[in-house]
PDB file of N, CA and C in Angstrom:
ATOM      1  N   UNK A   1     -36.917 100.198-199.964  1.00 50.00           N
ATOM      2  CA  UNK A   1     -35.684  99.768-199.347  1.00 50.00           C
ATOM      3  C   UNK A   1     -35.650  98.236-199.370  1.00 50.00           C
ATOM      4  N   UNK A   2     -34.790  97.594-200.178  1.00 52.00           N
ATOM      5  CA  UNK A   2     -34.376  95.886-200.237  1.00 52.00           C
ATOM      6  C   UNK A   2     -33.866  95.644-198.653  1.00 52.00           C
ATOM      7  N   UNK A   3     -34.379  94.162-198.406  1.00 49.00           N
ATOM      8  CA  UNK A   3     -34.141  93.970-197.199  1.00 49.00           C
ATOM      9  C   UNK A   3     -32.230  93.448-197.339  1.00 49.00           C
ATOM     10  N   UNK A   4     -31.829  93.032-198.571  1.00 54.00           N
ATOM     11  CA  UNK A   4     -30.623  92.949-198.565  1.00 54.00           C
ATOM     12  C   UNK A   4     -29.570  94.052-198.179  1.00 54.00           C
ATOM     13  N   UNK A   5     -29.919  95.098-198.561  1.00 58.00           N
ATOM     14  CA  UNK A   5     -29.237  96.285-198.906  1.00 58.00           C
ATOM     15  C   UNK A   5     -29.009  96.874-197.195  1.00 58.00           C
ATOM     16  N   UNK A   6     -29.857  96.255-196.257  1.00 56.00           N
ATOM     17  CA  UNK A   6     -29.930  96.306-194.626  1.00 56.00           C
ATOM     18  C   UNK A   6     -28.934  95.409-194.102  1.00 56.00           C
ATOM     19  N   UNK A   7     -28.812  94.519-194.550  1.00 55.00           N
ATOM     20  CA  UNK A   7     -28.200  93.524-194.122  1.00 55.00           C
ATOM     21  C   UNK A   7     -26.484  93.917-193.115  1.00 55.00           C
ATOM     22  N   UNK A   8     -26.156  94.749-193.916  1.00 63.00           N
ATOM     23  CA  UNK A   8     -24.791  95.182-193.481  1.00 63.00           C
ATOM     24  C   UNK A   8     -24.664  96.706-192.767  1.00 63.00           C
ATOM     25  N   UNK A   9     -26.447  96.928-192.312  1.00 71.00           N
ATOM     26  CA  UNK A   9     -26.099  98.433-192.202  1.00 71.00           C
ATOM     27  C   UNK A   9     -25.885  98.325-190.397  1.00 71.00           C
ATOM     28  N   UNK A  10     -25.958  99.426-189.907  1.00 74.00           N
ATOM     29  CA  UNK A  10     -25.156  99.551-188.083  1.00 74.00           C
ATOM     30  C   UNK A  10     -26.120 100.579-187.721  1.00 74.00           C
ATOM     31  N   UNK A  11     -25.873 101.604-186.873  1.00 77.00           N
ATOM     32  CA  UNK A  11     -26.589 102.111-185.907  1.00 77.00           C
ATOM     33  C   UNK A  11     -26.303 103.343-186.279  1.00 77.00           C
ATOM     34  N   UNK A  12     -24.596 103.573-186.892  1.00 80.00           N
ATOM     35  CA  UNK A  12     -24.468 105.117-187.635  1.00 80.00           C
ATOM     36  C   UNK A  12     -24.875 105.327-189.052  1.00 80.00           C
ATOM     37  N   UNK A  13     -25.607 104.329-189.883  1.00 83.00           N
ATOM     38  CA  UNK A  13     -26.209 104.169-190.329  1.00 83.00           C
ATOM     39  C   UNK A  13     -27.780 104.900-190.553  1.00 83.00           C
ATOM     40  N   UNK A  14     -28.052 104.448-189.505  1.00 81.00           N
ATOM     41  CA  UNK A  14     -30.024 104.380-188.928  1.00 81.00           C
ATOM     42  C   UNK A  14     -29.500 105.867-188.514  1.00 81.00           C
ATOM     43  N   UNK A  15     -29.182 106.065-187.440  1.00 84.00           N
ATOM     44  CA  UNK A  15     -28.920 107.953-187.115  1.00 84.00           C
ATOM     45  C   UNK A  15     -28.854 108.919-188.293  1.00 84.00           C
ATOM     46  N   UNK A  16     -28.060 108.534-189.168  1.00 89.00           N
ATOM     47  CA  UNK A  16     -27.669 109.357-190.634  1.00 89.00           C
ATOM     48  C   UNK A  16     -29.164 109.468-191.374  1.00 89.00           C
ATOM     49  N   UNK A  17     -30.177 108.659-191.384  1.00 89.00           N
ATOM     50  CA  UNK A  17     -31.566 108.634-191.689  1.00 89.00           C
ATOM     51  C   UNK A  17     -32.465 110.044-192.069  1.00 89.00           C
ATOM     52  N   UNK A  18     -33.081 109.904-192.059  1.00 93.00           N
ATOM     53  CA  UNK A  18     -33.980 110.923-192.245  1.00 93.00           C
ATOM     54  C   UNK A  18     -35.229 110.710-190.881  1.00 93.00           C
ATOM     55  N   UNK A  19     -35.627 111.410-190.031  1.00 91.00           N
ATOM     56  CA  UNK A  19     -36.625 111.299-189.355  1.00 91.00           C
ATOM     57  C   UNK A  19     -37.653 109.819-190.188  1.00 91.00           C
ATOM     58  N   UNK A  20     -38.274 110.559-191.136  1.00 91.00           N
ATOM     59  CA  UNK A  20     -39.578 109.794-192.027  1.00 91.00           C
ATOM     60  C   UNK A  20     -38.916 108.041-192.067  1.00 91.00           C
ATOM     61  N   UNK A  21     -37.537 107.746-192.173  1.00 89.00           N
ATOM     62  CA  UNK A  21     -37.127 106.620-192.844  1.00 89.00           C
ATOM     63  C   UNK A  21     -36.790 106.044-191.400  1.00 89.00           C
ATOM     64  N   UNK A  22     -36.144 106.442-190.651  1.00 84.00           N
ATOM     65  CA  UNK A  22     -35.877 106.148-189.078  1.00 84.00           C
ATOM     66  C   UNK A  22     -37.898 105.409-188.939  1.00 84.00           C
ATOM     67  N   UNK A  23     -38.855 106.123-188.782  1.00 83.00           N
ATOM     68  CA  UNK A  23     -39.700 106.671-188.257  1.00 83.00           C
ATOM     69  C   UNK A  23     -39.973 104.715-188.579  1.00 83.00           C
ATOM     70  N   UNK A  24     -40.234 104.749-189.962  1.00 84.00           N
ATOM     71  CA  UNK A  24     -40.543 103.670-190.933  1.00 84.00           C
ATOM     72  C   UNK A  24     -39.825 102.668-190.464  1.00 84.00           C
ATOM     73  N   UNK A  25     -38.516 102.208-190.467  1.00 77.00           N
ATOM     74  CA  UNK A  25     -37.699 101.507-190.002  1.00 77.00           C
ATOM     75  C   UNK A  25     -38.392 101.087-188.100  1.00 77.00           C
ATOM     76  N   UNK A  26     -38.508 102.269-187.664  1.00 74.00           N
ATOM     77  CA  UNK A  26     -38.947 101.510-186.044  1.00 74.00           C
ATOM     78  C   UNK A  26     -39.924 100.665-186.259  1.00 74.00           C
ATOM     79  N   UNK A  27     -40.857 101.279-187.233  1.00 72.00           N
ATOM     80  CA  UNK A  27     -42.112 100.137-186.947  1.00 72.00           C
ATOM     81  C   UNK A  27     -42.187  98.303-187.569  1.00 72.00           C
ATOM     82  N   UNK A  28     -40.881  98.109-188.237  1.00 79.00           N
ATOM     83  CA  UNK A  28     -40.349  97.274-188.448  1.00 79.00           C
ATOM     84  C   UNK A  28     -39.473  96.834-187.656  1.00 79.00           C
ATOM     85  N   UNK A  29     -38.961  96.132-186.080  1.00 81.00           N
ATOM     86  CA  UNK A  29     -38.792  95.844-185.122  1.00 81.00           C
ATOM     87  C   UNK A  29     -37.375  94.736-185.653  1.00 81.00           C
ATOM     88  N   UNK A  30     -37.717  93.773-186.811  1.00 83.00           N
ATOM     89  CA  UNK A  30     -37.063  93.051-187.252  1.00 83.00           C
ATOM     90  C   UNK A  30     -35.805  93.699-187.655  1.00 83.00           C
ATOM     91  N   UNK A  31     -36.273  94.666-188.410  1.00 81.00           N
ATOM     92  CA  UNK A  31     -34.725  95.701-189.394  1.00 81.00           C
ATOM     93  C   UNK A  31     -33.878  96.214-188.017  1.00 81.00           C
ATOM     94  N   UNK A  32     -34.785  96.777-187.137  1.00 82.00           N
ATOM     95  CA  UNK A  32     -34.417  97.084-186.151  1.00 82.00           C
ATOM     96  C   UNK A  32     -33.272  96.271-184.968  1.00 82.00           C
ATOM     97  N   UNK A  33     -33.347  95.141-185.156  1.00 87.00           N
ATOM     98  CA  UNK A  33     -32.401  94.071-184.396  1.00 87.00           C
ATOM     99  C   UNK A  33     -31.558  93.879-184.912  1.00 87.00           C
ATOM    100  N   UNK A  34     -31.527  94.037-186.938  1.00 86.00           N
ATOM    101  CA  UNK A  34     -30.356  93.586-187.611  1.00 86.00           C
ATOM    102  C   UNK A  34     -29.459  94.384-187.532  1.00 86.00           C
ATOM    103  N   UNK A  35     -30.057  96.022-187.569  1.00 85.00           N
ATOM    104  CA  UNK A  35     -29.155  97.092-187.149  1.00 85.00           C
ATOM    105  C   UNK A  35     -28.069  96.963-185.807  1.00 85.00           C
ATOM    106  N   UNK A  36     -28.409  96.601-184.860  1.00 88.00           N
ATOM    107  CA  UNK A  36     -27.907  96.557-183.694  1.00 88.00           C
ATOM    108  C   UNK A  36     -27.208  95.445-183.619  1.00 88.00           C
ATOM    109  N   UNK A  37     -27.499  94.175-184.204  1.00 90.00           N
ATOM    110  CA  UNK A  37     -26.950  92.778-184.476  1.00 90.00           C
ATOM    111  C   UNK A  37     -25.501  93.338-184.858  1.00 90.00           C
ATOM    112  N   UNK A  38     -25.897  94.169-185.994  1.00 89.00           N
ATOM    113  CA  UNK A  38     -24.484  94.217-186.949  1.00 89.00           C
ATOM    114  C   UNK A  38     -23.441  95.455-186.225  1.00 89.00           C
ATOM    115  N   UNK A  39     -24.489  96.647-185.264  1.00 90.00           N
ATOM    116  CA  UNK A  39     -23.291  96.987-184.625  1.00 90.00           C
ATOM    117  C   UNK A  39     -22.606  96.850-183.641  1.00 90.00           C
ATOM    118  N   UNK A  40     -23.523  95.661-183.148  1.00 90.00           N
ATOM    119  CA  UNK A  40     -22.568  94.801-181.896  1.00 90.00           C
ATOM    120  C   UNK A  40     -21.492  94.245-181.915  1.00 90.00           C
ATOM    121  N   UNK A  41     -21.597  93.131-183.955  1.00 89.00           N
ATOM    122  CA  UNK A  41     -20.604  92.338-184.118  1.00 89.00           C
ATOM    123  C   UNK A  41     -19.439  93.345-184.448  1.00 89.00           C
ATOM    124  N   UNK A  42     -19.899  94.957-184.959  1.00 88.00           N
ATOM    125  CA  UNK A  42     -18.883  95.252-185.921  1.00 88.00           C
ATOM    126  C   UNK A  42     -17.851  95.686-184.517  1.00 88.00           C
ATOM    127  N   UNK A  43     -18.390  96.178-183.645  1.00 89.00           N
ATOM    128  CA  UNK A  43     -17.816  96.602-182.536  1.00 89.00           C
ATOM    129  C   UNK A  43     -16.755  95.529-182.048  1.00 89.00           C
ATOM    130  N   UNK A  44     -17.434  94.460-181.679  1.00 89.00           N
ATOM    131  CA  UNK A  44     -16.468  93.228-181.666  1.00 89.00           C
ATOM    132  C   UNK A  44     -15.226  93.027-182.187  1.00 89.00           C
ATOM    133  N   UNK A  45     -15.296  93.560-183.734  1.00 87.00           N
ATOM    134  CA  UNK A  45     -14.264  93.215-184.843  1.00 87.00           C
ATOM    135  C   UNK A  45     -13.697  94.386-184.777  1.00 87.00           C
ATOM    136  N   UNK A  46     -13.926  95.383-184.402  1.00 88.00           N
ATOM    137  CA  UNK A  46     -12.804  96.400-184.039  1.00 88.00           C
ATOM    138  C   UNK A  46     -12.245  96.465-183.092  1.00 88.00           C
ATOM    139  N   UNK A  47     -12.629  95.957-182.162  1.00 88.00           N
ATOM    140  CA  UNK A  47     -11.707  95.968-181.434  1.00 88.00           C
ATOM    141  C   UNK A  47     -10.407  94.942-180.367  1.00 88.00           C
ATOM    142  N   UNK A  48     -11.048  93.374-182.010  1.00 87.00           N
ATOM    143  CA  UNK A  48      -9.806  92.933-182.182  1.00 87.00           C
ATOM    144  C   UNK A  48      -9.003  92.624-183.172  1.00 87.00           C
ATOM    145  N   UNK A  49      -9.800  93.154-184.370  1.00 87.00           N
ATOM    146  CA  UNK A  49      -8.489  93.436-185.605  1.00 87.00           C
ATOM    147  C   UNK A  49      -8.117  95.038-185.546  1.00 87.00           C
ATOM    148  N   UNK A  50      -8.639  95.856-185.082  1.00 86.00           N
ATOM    149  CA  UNK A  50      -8.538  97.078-185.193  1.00 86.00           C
ATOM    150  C   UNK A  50      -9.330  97.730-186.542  1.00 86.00           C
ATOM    151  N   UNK A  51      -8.889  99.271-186.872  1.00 84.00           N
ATOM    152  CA  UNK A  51      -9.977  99.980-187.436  1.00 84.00           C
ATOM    153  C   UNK A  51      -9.368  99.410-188.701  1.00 84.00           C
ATOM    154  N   UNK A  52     -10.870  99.243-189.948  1.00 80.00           N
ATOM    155  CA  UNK A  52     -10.661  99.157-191.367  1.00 80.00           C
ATOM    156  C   UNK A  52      -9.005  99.491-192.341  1.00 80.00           C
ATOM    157  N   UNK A  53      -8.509  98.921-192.686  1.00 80.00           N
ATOM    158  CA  UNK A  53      -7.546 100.016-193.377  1.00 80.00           C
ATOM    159  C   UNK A  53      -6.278 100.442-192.587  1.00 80.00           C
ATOM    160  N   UNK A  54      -6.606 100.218-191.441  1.00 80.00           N
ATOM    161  CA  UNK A  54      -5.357 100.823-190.506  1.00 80.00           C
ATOM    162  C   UNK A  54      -4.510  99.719-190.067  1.00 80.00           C
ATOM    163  N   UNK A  55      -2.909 100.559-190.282  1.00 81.00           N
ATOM    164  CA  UNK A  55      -1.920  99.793-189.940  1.00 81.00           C
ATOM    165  C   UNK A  55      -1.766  99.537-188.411  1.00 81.00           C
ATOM    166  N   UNK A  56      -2.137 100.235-187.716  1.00 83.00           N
ATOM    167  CA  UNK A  56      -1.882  99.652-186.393  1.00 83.00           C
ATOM    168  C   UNK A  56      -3.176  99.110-186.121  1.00 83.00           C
ATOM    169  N   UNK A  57      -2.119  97.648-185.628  1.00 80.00           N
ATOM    170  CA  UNK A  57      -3.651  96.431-185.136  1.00 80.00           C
ATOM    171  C   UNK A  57      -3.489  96.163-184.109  1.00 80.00           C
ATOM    172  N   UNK A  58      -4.666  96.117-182.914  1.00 82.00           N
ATOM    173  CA  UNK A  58      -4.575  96.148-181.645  1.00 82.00           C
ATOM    174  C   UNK A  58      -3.932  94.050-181.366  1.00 82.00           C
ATOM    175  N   UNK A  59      -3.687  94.089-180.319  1.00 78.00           N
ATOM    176  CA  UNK A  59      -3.176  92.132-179.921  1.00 78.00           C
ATOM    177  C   UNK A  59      -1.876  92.141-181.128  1.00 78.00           C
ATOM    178  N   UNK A  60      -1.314  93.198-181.384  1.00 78.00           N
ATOM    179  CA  UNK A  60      -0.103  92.379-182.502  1.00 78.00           C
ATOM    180  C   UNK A  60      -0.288  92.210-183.701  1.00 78.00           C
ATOM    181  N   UNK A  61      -1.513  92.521-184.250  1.00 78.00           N
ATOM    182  CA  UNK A  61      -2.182  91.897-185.243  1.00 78.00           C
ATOM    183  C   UNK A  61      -2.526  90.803-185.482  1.00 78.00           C
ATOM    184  N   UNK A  62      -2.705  89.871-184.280  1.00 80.00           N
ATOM    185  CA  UNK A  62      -3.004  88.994-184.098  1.00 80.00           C
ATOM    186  C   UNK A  62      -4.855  88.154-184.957  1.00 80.00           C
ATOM    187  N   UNK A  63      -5.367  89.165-185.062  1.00 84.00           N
ATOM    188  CA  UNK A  63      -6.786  88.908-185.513  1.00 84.00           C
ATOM    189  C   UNK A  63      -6.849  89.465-186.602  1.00 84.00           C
ATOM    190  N   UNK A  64      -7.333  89.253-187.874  1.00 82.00           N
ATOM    191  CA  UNK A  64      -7.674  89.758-189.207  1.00 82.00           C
ATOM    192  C   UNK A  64      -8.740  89.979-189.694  1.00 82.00           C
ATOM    193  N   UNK A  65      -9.723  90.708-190.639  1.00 80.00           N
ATOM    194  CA  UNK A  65     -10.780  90.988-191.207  1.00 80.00           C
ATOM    195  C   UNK A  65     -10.931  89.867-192.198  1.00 80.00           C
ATOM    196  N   UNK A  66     -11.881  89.234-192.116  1.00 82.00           N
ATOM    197  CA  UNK A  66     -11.707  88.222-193.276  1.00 82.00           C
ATOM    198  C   UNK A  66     -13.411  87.690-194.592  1.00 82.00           C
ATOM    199  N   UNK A  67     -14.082  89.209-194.209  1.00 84.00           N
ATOM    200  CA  UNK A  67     -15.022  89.173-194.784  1.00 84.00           C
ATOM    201  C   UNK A  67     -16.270  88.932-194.436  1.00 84.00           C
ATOM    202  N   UNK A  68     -17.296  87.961-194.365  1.00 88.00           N
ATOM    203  CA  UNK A  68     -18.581  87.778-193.693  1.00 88.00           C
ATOM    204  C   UNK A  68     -19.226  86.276-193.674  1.00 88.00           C
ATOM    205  N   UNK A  69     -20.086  85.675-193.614  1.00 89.00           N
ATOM    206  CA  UNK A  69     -20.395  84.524-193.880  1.00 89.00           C
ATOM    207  C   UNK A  69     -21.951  84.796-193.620  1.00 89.00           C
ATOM    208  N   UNK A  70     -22.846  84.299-194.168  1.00 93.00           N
ATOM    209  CA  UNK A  70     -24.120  84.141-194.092  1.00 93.00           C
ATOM    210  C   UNK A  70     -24.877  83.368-192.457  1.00 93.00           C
ATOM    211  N   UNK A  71     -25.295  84.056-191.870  1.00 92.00           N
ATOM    212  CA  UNK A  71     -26.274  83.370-190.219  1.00 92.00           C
ATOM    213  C   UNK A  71     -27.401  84.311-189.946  1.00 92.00           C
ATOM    214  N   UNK A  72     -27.856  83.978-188.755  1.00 92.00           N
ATOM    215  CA  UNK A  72     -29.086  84.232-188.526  1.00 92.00           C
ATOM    216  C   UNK A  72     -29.001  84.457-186.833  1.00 92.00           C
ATOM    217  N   UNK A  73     -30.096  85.281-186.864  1.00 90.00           N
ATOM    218  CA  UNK A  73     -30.223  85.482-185.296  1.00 90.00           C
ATOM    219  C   UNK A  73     -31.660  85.288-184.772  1.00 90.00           C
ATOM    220  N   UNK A  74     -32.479  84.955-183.601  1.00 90.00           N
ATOM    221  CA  UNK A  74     -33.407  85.071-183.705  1.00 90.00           C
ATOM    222  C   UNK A  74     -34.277  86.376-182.381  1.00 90.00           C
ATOM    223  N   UNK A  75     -34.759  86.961-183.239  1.00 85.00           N
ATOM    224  CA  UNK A  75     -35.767  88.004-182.562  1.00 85.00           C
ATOM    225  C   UNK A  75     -37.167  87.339-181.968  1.00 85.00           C
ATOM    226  N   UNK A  76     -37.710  87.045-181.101  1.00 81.00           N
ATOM    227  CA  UNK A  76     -38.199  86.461-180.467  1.00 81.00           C
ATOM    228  C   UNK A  76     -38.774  85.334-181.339  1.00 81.00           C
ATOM    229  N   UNK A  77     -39.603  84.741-181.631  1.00 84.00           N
ATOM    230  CA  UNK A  77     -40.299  83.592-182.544  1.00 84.00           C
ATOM    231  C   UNK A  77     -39.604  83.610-183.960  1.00 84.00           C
ATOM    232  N   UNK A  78     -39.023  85.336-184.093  1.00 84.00           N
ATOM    233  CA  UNK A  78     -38.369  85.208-185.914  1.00 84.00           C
ATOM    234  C   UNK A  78     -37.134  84.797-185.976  1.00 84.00           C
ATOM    235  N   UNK A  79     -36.394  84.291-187.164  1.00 89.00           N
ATOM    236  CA  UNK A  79     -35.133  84.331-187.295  1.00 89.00           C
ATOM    237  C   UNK A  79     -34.925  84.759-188.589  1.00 89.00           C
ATOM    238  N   UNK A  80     -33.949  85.788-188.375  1.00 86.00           N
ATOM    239  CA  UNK A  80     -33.695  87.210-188.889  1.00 86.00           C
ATOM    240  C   UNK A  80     -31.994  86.707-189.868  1.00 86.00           C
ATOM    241  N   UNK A  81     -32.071  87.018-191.222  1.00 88.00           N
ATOM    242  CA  UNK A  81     -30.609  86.495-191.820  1.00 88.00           C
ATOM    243  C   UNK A  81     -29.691  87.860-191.177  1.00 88.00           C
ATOM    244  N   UNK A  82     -28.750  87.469-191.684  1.00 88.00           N
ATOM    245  CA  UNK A  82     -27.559  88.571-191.473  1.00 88.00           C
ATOM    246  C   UNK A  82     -26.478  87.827-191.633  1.00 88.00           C
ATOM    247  N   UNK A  83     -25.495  89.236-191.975  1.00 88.00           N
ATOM    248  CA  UNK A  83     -24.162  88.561-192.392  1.00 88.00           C
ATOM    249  C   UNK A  83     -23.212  89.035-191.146  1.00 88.00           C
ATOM    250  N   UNK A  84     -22.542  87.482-190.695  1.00 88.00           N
ATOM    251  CA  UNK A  84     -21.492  87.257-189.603  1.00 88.00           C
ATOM    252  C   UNK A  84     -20.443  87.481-189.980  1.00 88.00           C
ATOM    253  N   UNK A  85     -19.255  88.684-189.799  1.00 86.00           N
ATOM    254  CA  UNK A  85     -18.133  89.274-189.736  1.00 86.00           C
ATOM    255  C   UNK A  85     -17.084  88.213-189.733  1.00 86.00           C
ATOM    256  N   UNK A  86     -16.541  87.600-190.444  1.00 81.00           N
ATOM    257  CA  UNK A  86     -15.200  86.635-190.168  1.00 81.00           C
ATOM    258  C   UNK A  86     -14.134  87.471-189.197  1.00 81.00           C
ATOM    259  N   UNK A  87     -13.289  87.329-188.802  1.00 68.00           N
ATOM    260  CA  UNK A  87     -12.393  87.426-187.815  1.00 68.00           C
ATOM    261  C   UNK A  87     -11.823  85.762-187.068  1.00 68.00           C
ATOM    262  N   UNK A  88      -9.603  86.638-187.604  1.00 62.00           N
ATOM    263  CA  UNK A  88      -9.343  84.990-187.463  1.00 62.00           C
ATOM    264  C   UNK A  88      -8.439  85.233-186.872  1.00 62.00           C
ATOM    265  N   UNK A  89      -7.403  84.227-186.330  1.00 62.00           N
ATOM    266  CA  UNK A  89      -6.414  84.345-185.179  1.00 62.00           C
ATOM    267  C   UNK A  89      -5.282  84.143-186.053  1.00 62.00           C
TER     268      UNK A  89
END
């Protein structure tokens, strides 16, 4: 598993797993934060541009999907890449 190919994954993601790959993934603590990183932000972004694809946008449509940008977070002493969700007014 490329650590890139993680980069964008979420939490329904990691559930969809296989026991063995879940199992593997916990003991890696790091993958583990990016997962949750990314379904915190994605949560965020839904629920102020609204869902992917869909015409009704919550605020008016006031907020838009606008792709990702490269950052970092840090897990205690590490700092962990990941890609930050654009969202614009």
């Amino acid at each position: 598993m490329k650590i890139k190919e993680n980069l964008k994954q979420n939490l329904d993601w990691y559930k969809n797993q296989s026991l063995e790959t879940q199992l593997s993934l916990f003991g890696n603590f790091l993958e583990i934060a990016k997962i949750l990183a990314n379904q915190l932000m994605e949560e965020e972004v839904k629920e102020k541009a609204g869902i992917r694809y869909d015409r009704e946008k919550p605020s008016s449509g006031r907020y838009s999907r606008w792709g990702s940008n490269p950052g970092s977070i840090r897990v205690g002493e590490e700092k962990v890449k990941i890609k930050v969700p654009k969202d614009t007014r």
